[in-house]
PDB file of C-alpha atoms in Angstrom:
ATOM      1  CA  UNK A1122      25.368  12.652  47.357  1.00  0.00           C
ATOM      2  CA  UNK A1123      22.013  13.615  48.945  1.00  0.00           C
ATOM      3  CA  UNK A1124      20.216  11.251  51.349  1.00  0.00           C
ATOM      4  CA  UNK A1125      16.506  10.505  51.329  1.00  0.00           C
ATOM      5  CA  UNK A1126      16.013  13.181  54.019  1.00  0.00           C
ATOM      6  CA  UNK A1127      17.577  15.924  51.856  1.00  0.00           C
ATOM      7  CA  UNK A1128      20.867  16.097  53.808  1.00  0.00           C
ATOM      8  CA  UNK A1129      24.271  15.524  52.191  1.00  0.00           C
ATOM      9  CA  UNK A1130      25.669  12.064  52.771  1.00  0.00           C
ATOM     10  CA  UNK A1131      28.823  12.118  54.919  1.00  0.00           C
ATOM     11  CA  UNK A1132      32.078  11.629  53.047  1.00  0.00           C
ATOM     12  CA  UNK A1133      34.389   8.688  53.693  1.00  0.00           C
ATOM     13  CA  UNK A1134      36.731  10.910  55.678  1.00  0.00           C
ATOM     14  CA  UNK A1135      33.834  12.183  57.763  1.00  0.00           C
ATOM     15  CA  UNK A1136      32.651   8.614  58.490  1.00  0.00           C
ATOM     16  CA  UNK A1137      36.131   7.513  59.482  1.00  0.00           C
ATOM     17  CA  UNK A1138      36.534  10.565  61.765  1.00  0.00           C
ATOM     18  CA  UNK A1139      33.209   9.789  63.464  1.00  0.00           C
ATOM     19  CA  UNK A1140      34.216   6.133  63.969  1.00  0.00           C
ATOM     20  CA  UNK A1141      37.626   7.047  65.417  1.00  0.00           C
ATOM     21  CA  UNK A1142      35.972   9.576  67.693  1.00  0.00           C
ATOM     22  CA  UNK A1143      33.833   6.847  69.230  1.00  0.00           C
ATOM     23  CA  UNK A1144      36.884   4.705  69.800  1.00  0.00           C
ATOM     24  CA  UNK A1145      38.765   7.617  71.328  1.00  0.00           C
ATOM     25  CA  UNK A1146      35.876   8.431  73.696  1.00  0.00           C
ATOM     26  CA  UNK A1147      35.554   4.815  74.808  1.00  0.00           C
ATOM     27  CA  UNK A1148      39.309   4.507  75.364  1.00  0.00           C
ATOM     28  CA  UNK A1149      39.423   7.732  77.326  1.00  0.00           C
ATOM     29  CA  UNK A1150      36.669   6.443  79.568  1.00  0.00           C
ATOM     30  CA  UNK A1151      38.575   3.191  80.111  1.00  0.00           C
ATOM     31  CA  UNK A1152      41.796   5.008  81.000  1.00  0.00           C
ATOM     32  CA  UNK A1153      40.036   7.301  83.401  1.00  0.00           C
ATOM     33  CA  UNK A1154      38.461   4.354  85.162  1.00  0.00           C
ATOM     34  CA  UNK A1155      41.784   2.486  85.384  1.00  0.00           C
ATOM     35  CA  UNK A1156      43.351   5.376  87.259  1.00  0.00           C
ATOM     36  CA  UNK A1157      40.445   6.144  89.549  1.00  0.00           C
ATOM     37  CA  UNK A1158      40.762   5.791  93.302  1.00  0.00           C
ATOM     38  CA  UNK A1159      43.613   6.575  95.639  1.00  0.00           C
ATOM     39  CA  UNK A1160      47.060   6.975  94.150  1.00  0.00           C
ATOM     40  CA  UNK A1161      48.587   4.328  96.339  1.00  0.00           C
ATOM     41  CA  UNK A1162      45.910   1.814  95.215  1.00  0.00           C
ATOM     42  CA  UNK A1163      46.262   2.454  91.526  1.00  0.00           C
ATOM     43  CA  UNK A1164      47.974   0.047  89.213  1.00  0.00           C
ATOM     44  CA  UNK A1165      48.243  -0.829  85.525  1.00  0.00           C
ATOM     45  CA  UNK A1166      47.643  -4.505  84.747  1.00  0.00           C
ATOM     46  CA  UNK A1167      48.639  -5.394  81.140  1.00  0.00           C
ATOM     47  CA  UNK A1168      46.315  -8.385  81.283  1.00  0.00           C
ATOM     48  CA  UNK A1169      43.264  -6.773  82.870  1.00  0.00           C
ATOM     49  CA  UNK A1170      43.343  -3.207  81.558  1.00  0.00           C
ATOM     50  CA  UNK A1171      44.744  -4.437  78.300  1.00  0.00           C
ATOM     51  CA  UNK A1172      41.704  -6.629  77.739  1.00  0.00           C
ATOM     52  CA  UNK A1173      39.364  -3.686  78.238  1.00  0.00           C
ATOM     53  CA  UNK A1174      41.418  -1.475  75.917  1.00  0.00           C
ATOM     54  CA  UNK A1175      41.527  -4.208  73.253  1.00  0.00           C
ATOM     55  CA  UNK A1176      37.775  -4.052  73.086  1.00  0.00           C
ATOM     56  CA  UNK A1177      38.112  -0.383  72.116  1.00  0.00           C
ATOM     57  CA  UNK A1178      39.393  -1.422  68.670  1.00  0.00           C
ATOM     58  CA  UNK A1179      43.102  -1.264  69.410  1.00  0.00           C
ATOM     59  CA  UNK A1180      43.661  -4.940  68.791  1.00  0.00           C
ATOM     60  CA  UNK A1181      45.171  -7.519  71.126  1.00  0.00           C
ATOM     61  CA  UNK A1182      48.853  -7.382  70.132  1.00  0.00           C
ATOM     62  CA  UNK A1183      49.309  -3.546  70.112  1.00  0.00           C
ATOM     63  CA  UNK A1184      47.135  -3.292  73.273  1.00  0.00           C
ATOM     64  CA  UNK A1185      49.348  -5.671  75.221  1.00  0.00           C
ATOM     65  CA  UNK A1186      52.498  -3.939  73.957  1.00  0.00           C
ATOM     66  CA  UNK A1187      51.237  -0.478  74.893  1.00  0.00           C
ATOM     67  CA  UNK A1188      50.049  -1.492  78.352  1.00  0.00           C
ATOM     68  CA  UNK A1189      53.230  -3.415  79.130  1.00  0.00           C
ATOM     69  CA  UNK A1190      55.281  -0.343  78.287  1.00  0.00           C
ATOM     70  CA  UNK A1191      52.943   1.920  80.307  1.00  0.00           C
ATOM     71  CA  UNK A1192      53.138  -0.483  83.274  1.00  0.00           C
ATOM     72  CA  UNK A1193      56.947  -0.271  83.258  1.00  0.00           C
ATOM     73  CA  UNK A1194      56.838   3.510  83.253  1.00  0.00           C
ATOM     74  CA  UNK A1195      54.102   3.541  85.891  1.00  0.00           C
ATOM     75  CA  UNK A1196      56.368   1.502  88.169  1.00  0.00           C
ATOM     76  CA  UNK A1197      59.233   3.897  87.635  1.00  0.00           C
ATOM     77  CA  UNK A1198      57.466   7.265  87.718  1.00  0.00           C
ATOM     78  CA  UNK A1199      53.868   6.832  88.999  1.00  0.00           C
ATOM     79  CA  UNK A1200      51.570   8.881  86.769  1.00  0.00           C
ATOM     80  CA  UNK A1201      49.739  11.528  88.863  1.00  0.00           C
ATOM     81  CA  UNK A1202      46.578  11.542  86.802  1.00  0.00           C
ATOM     82  CA  UNK A1203      44.797  10.005  83.777  1.00  0.00           C
ATOM     83  CA  UNK A1204      46.046  12.787  81.465  1.00  0.00           C
ATOM     84  CA  UNK A1205      49.613  11.588  81.828  1.00  0.00           C
ATOM     85  CA  UNK A1206      48.673   8.006  81.042  1.00  0.00           C
ATOM     86  CA  UNK A1207      46.660   9.207  77.980  1.00  0.00           C
ATOM     87  CA  UNK A1208      49.706  11.079  76.700  1.00  0.00           C
ATOM     88  CA  UNK A1209      51.854   8.036  77.192  1.00  0.00           C
ATOM     89  CA  UNK A1210      49.340   5.836  75.310  1.00  0.00           C
ATOM     90  CA  UNK A1211      49.122   8.392  72.523  1.00  0.00           C
ATOM     91  CA  UNK A1212      52.910   8.420  72.060  1.00  0.00           C
ATOM     92  CA  UNK A1213      53.016   4.648  71.743  1.00  0.00           C
ATOM     93  CA  UNK A1214      50.152   4.586  69.231  1.00  0.00           C
ATOM     94  CA  UNK A1215      51.909   7.247  67.095  1.00  0.00           C
ATOM     95  CA  UNK A1216      55.107   5.189  67.287  1.00  0.00           C
ATOM     96  CA  UNK A1217      53.273   2.037  66.037  1.00  0.00           C
ATOM     97  CA  UNK A1218      51.554   3.943  63.226  1.00  0.00           C
ATOM     98  CA  UNK A1219      54.845   5.538  62.102  1.00  0.00           C
ATOM     99  CA  UNK A1220      56.637   2.147  61.911  1.00  0.00           C
ATOM    100  CA  UNK A1221      58.290   1.650  58.527  1.00  0.00           C
ATOM    101  CA  UNK A1222      56.397  -0.442  55.962  1.00  0.00           C
ATOM    102  CA  UNK A1223      58.048  -3.604  54.731  1.00  0.00           C
ATOM    103  CA  UNK A1224      59.311  -3.255  51.097  1.00  0.00           C
ATOM    104  CA  UNK A1225      57.211  -6.140  49.843  1.00  0.00           C
ATOM    105  CA  UNK A1226      54.072  -4.528  51.265  1.00  0.00           C
ATOM    106  CA  UNK A1227      54.595  -0.930  50.126  1.00  0.00           C
ATOM    107  CA  UNK A1228      52.066  -0.969  47.321  1.00  0.00           C
ATOM    108  CA  UNK A1229      48.810  -2.504  46.216  1.00  0.00           C
ATOM    109  CA  UNK A1230      46.815  -4.649  48.643  1.00  0.00           C
ATOM    110  CA  UNK A1231      49.892  -5.284  50.844  1.00  0.00           C
ATOM    111  CA  UNK A1232      49.590  -9.004  50.070  1.00  0.00           C
ATOM    112  CA  UNK A1233      52.839 -10.487  48.862  1.00  0.00           C
ATOM    113  CA  UNK A1234      53.436 -14.055  47.749  1.00  0.00           C
ATOM    114  CA  UNK A1235      55.261 -16.491  49.960  1.00  0.00           C
ATOM    115  CA  UNK A1236      58.548 -15.492  51.615  1.00  0.00           C
ATOM    116  CA  UNK A1237      60.650 -16.838  48.736  1.00  0.00           C
ATOM    117  CA  UNK A1238      58.639 -14.783  46.230  1.00  0.00           C
ATOM    118  CA  UNK A1239      56.539 -17.630  44.809  1.00  0.00           C
ATOM    119  CA  UNK A1240      53.913 -20.156  45.793  1.00  0.00           C
ATOM    120  CA  UNK A1241      50.565 -19.775  47.523  1.00  0.00           C
ATOM    121  CA  UNK A1242      49.959 -17.279  50.299  1.00  0.00           C
ATOM    122  CA  UNK A1243      47.397 -18.338  52.914  1.00  0.00           C
ATOM    123  CA  UNK A1244      45.507 -15.569  54.727  1.00  0.00           C
ATOM    124  CA  UNK A1245      43.335 -16.249  57.811  1.00  0.00           C
ATOM    125  CA  UNK A1246      40.581 -13.738  58.484  1.00  0.00           C
ATOM    126  CA  UNK A1247      39.864 -13.857  62.187  1.00  0.00           C
ATOM    127  CA  UNK A1248      37.879 -11.758  64.655  1.00  0.00           C
ATOM    128  CA  UNK A1249      34.935 -11.537  67.030  1.00  0.00           C
ATOM    129  CA  UNK A1250      31.456 -12.351  65.961  1.00  0.00           C
ATOM    130  CA  UNK A1251      29.795  -9.771  63.706  1.00  0.00           C
ATOM    131  CA  UNK A1252      32.997  -7.931  62.903  1.00  0.00           C
ATOM    132  CA  UNK A1253      32.427  -8.176  59.164  1.00  0.00           C
ATOM    133  CA  UNK A1254      34.997 -10.858  58.329  1.00  0.00           C
ATOM    134  CA  UNK A1255      33.162 -12.433  55.439  1.00  0.00           C
ATOM    135  CA  UNK A1256      32.256  -9.077  53.830  1.00  0.00           C
ATOM    136  CA  UNK A1257      35.906  -8.041  54.144  1.00  0.00           C
ATOM    137  CA  UNK A1258      36.932 -11.271  52.414  1.00  0.00           C
ATOM    138  CA  UNK A1259      34.736 -10.325  49.434  1.00  0.00           C
ATOM    139  CA  UNK A1260      36.364  -6.894  49.221  1.00  0.00           C
ATOM    140  CA  UNK A1261      39.904  -8.254  49.596  1.00  0.00           C
ATOM    141  CA  UNK A1262      39.285 -10.961  46.971  1.00  0.00           C
ATOM    142  CA  UNK A1263      38.076  -8.273  44.594  1.00  0.00           C
ATOM    143  CA  UNK A1264      41.164  -6.137  45.197  1.00  0.00           C
ATOM    144  CA  UNK A1265      43.471  -9.062  44.630  1.00  0.00           C
ATOM    145  CA  UNK A1266      41.668 -10.006  41.424  1.00  0.00           C
ATOM    146  CA  UNK A1267      42.126  -6.453  40.172  1.00  0.00           C
ATOM    147  CA  UNK A1268      45.867  -6.854  40.844  1.00  0.00           C
ATOM    148  CA  UNK A1269      45.913  -9.951  38.645  1.00  0.00           C
ATOM    149  CA  UNK A1270      46.136 -12.472  41.499  1.00  0.00           C
ATOM    150  CA  UNK A1271      44.338 -15.823  41.393  1.00  0.00           C
ATOM    151  CA  UNK A1272      42.344 -16.410  44.537  1.00  0.00           C
ATOM    152  CA  UNK A1273      40.625 -19.380  46.242  1.00  0.00           C
ATOM    153  CA  UNK A1274      38.227 -18.874  49.169  1.00  0.00           C
ATOM    154  CA  UNK A1275      38.034 -21.401  52.049  1.00  0.00           C
ATOM    155  CA  UNK A1276      34.767 -21.760  53.963  1.00  0.00           C
ATOM    156  CA  UNK A1277      36.231 -22.713  57.299  1.00  0.00           C
ATOM    157  CA  UNK A1278      33.354 -21.138  59.291  1.00  0.00           C
ATOM    158  CA  UNK A1279      31.379 -24.342  59.611  1.00  0.00           C
ATOM    159  CA  UNK A1280      29.545 -23.146  62.721  1.00  0.00           C
ATOM    160  CA  UNK A1281      27.526 -20.062  61.792  1.00  0.00           C
ATOM    161  CA  UNK A1282      24.304 -20.666  59.936  1.00  0.00           C
ATOM    162  CA  UNK A1283      24.489 -19.511  56.272  1.00  0.00           C
ATOM    163  CA  UNK A1284      28.183 -18.634  56.611  1.00  0.00           C
ATOM    164  CA  UNK A1285      29.113 -20.895  53.646  1.00  0.00           C
ATOM    165  CA  UNK A1286      26.266 -19.530  51.554  1.00  0.00           C
ATOM    166  CA  UNK A1287      27.395 -15.953  52.222  1.00  0.00           C
ATOM    167  CA  UNK A1288      30.898 -16.742  51.201  1.00  0.00           C
ATOM    168  CA  UNK A1289      29.652 -18.409  48.039  1.00  0.00           C
ATOM    169  CA  UNK A1290      27.832 -15.203  47.052  1.00  0.00           C
ATOM    170  CA  UNK A1291      31.066 -13.287  47.285  1.00  0.00           C
ATOM    171  CA  UNK A1292      32.874 -15.991  45.357  1.00  0.00           C
ATOM    172  CA  UNK A1293      30.309 -15.753  42.560  1.00  0.00           C
ATOM    173  CA  UNK A1294      30.536 -11.988  42.411  1.00  0.00           C
ATOM    174  CA  UNK A1295      34.342 -12.191  42.041  1.00  0.00           C
ATOM    175  CA  UNK A1296      34.296 -15.176  39.700  1.00  0.00           C
ATOM    176  CA  UNK A1297      36.471 -17.296  41.949  1.00  0.00           C
ATOM    177  CA  UNK A1298      36.261 -20.760  43.530  1.00  0.00           C
ATOM    178  CA  UNK A1299      35.264 -21.516  47.117  1.00  0.00           C
ATOM    179  CA  UNK A1300      36.260 -24.767  48.863  1.00  0.00           C
ATOM    180  CA  UNK A1301      33.676 -25.986  51.419  1.00  0.00           C
ATOM    181  CA  UNK A1302      32.348 -28.933  53.315  1.00  0.00           C
ATOM    182  CA  UNK A1303      29.108 -29.624  55.079  1.00  0.00           C
ATOM    183  CA  UNK A1304      27.962 -27.635  58.109  1.00  0.00           C
ATOM    184  CA  UNK A1305      29.681 -28.785  61.313  1.00  0.00           C
ATOM    185  CA  UNK A1306      32.714 -30.218  59.526  1.00  0.00           C
ATOM    186  CA  UNK A1307      36.178 -29.901  61.029  1.00  0.00           C
ATOM    187  CA  UNK A1308      37.458 -26.405  60.006  1.00  0.00           C
ATOM    188  CA  UNK A1309      41.061 -27.687  59.821  1.00  0.00           C
ATOM    189  CA  UNK A1310      40.020 -30.301  57.309  1.00  0.00           C
ATOM    190  CA  UNK A1311      38.394 -27.606  55.137  1.00  0.00           C
ATOM    191  CA  UNK A1312      41.572 -25.526  55.273  1.00  0.00           C
ATOM    192  CA  UNK A1313      43.636 -28.585  54.297  1.00  0.00           C
ATOM    193  CA  UNK A1314      41.455 -29.224  51.262  1.00  0.00           C
ATOM    194  CA  UNK A1315      41.466 -25.534  50.238  1.00  0.00           C
ATOM    195  CA  UNK A1316      45.298 -25.303  50.388  1.00  0.00           C
ATOM    196  CA  UNK A1317      45.658 -28.521  48.483  1.00  0.00           C
ATOM    197  CA  UNK A1318      43.267 -27.286  45.799  1.00  0.00           C
ATOM    198  CA  UNK A1319      44.968 -23.951  45.590  1.00  0.00           C
ATOM    199  CA  UNK A1320      48.407 -25.545  45.062  1.00  0.00           C
ATOM    200  CA  UNK A1321      46.981 -27.876  42.433  1.00  0.00           C
ATOM    201  CA  UNK A1322      45.608 -24.880  40.593  1.00  0.00           C
ATOM    202  CA  UNK A1323      48.757 -22.769  41.206  1.00  0.00           C
ATOM    203  CA  UNK A1324      46.636 -20.112  42.908  1.00  0.00           C
ATOM    204  CA  UNK A1325      48.360 -17.081  44.379  1.00  0.00           C
ATOM    205  CA  UNK A1326      46.248 -16.612  47.509  1.00  0.00           C
ATOM    206  CA  UNK A1327      43.932 -18.654  49.714  1.00  0.00           C
ATOM    207  CA  UNK A1328      41.632 -16.547  51.957  1.00  0.00           C
ATOM    208  CA  UNK A1329      40.262 -18.499  54.872  1.00  0.00           C
ATOM    209  CA  UNK A1330      36.950 -17.478  56.483  1.00  0.00           C
ATOM    210  CA  UNK A1331      36.806 -18.483  60.174  1.00  0.00           C
ATOM    211  CA  UNK A1332      34.070 -18.576  62.738  1.00  0.00           C
ATOM    212  CA  UNK A1333      33.877 -15.595  65.105  1.00  0.00           C
ATOM    213  CA  UNK A1334      35.674 -15.964  68.414  1.00  0.00           C
ATOM    214  CA  UNK A1335      37.082 -13.985  71.310  1.00  0.00           C
ATOM    215  CA  UNK A1336      40.798 -14.174  71.938  1.00  0.00           C
ATOM    216  CA  UNK A1337      40.076 -15.167  75.583  1.00  0.00           C
ATOM    217  CA  UNK A1338      38.365 -18.467  74.523  1.00  0.00           C
ATOM    218  CA  UNK A1339      41.279 -20.842  74.756  1.00  0.00           C
ATOM    219  CA  UNK A1340      39.472 -23.753  73.125  1.00  0.00           C
ATOM    220  CA  UNK A1341      38.521 -21.717  70.093  1.00  0.00           C
ATOM    221  CA  UNK A1342      42.011 -20.262  69.828  1.00  0.00           C
ATOM    222  CA  UNK A1343      43.389 -23.827  69.950  1.00  0.00           C
ATOM    223  CA  UNK A1344      41.110 -24.606  66.972  1.00  0.00           C
ATOM    224  CA  UNK A1345      42.837 -21.824  65.010  1.00  0.00           C
ATOM    225  CA  UNK A1346      46.242 -23.281  65.834  1.00  0.00           C
ATOM    226  CA  UNK A1347      45.098 -26.660  64.541  1.00  0.00           C
TER     227      UNK A1347
END
């Protein structure tokens, strides 16, 4: 494909490589900073350094796992420079990526039904503000529909302006139902209604759109638990 400026449009692989390169550069900068200063003053804090690394697209759970393992090795061996720590991080990332896939998620969208093989699966889409959660819901819903699954969308982002309207557009495009309430409603109540509606319709999947939040905001994380 040729762009308006006469240059070939980058392929999907090229775009992914460019995105990963940005993440790699940002992570390298973080690691270098974490090991700056005198050797006797250096330390690896799974809570502090882990938070900064999580912002480099690694995700909270793998970040904490990686930094906890690195902290243990740091205590035992004391890395002499940032290059050693980078190699250690790389080995853990490779190990995570090479983890075996569960049999029930080996094909298709990776979305199975409930643990006993039937019933309605509920999927929460969570993340920071502007991460593309609602757009991803539209794509996931389309994929599930192509696989023959029946889907119900839940508009549990009752905070962001036009969030419900955006989700409704995706629902219309996919020919599926969206359960909603008025702006400012209790998100948990919307989820309750959506799950009840999905069960009544024997739907396979409920996809819940949530308001953007940082994992460090305890009150907003408590809202998710509710």
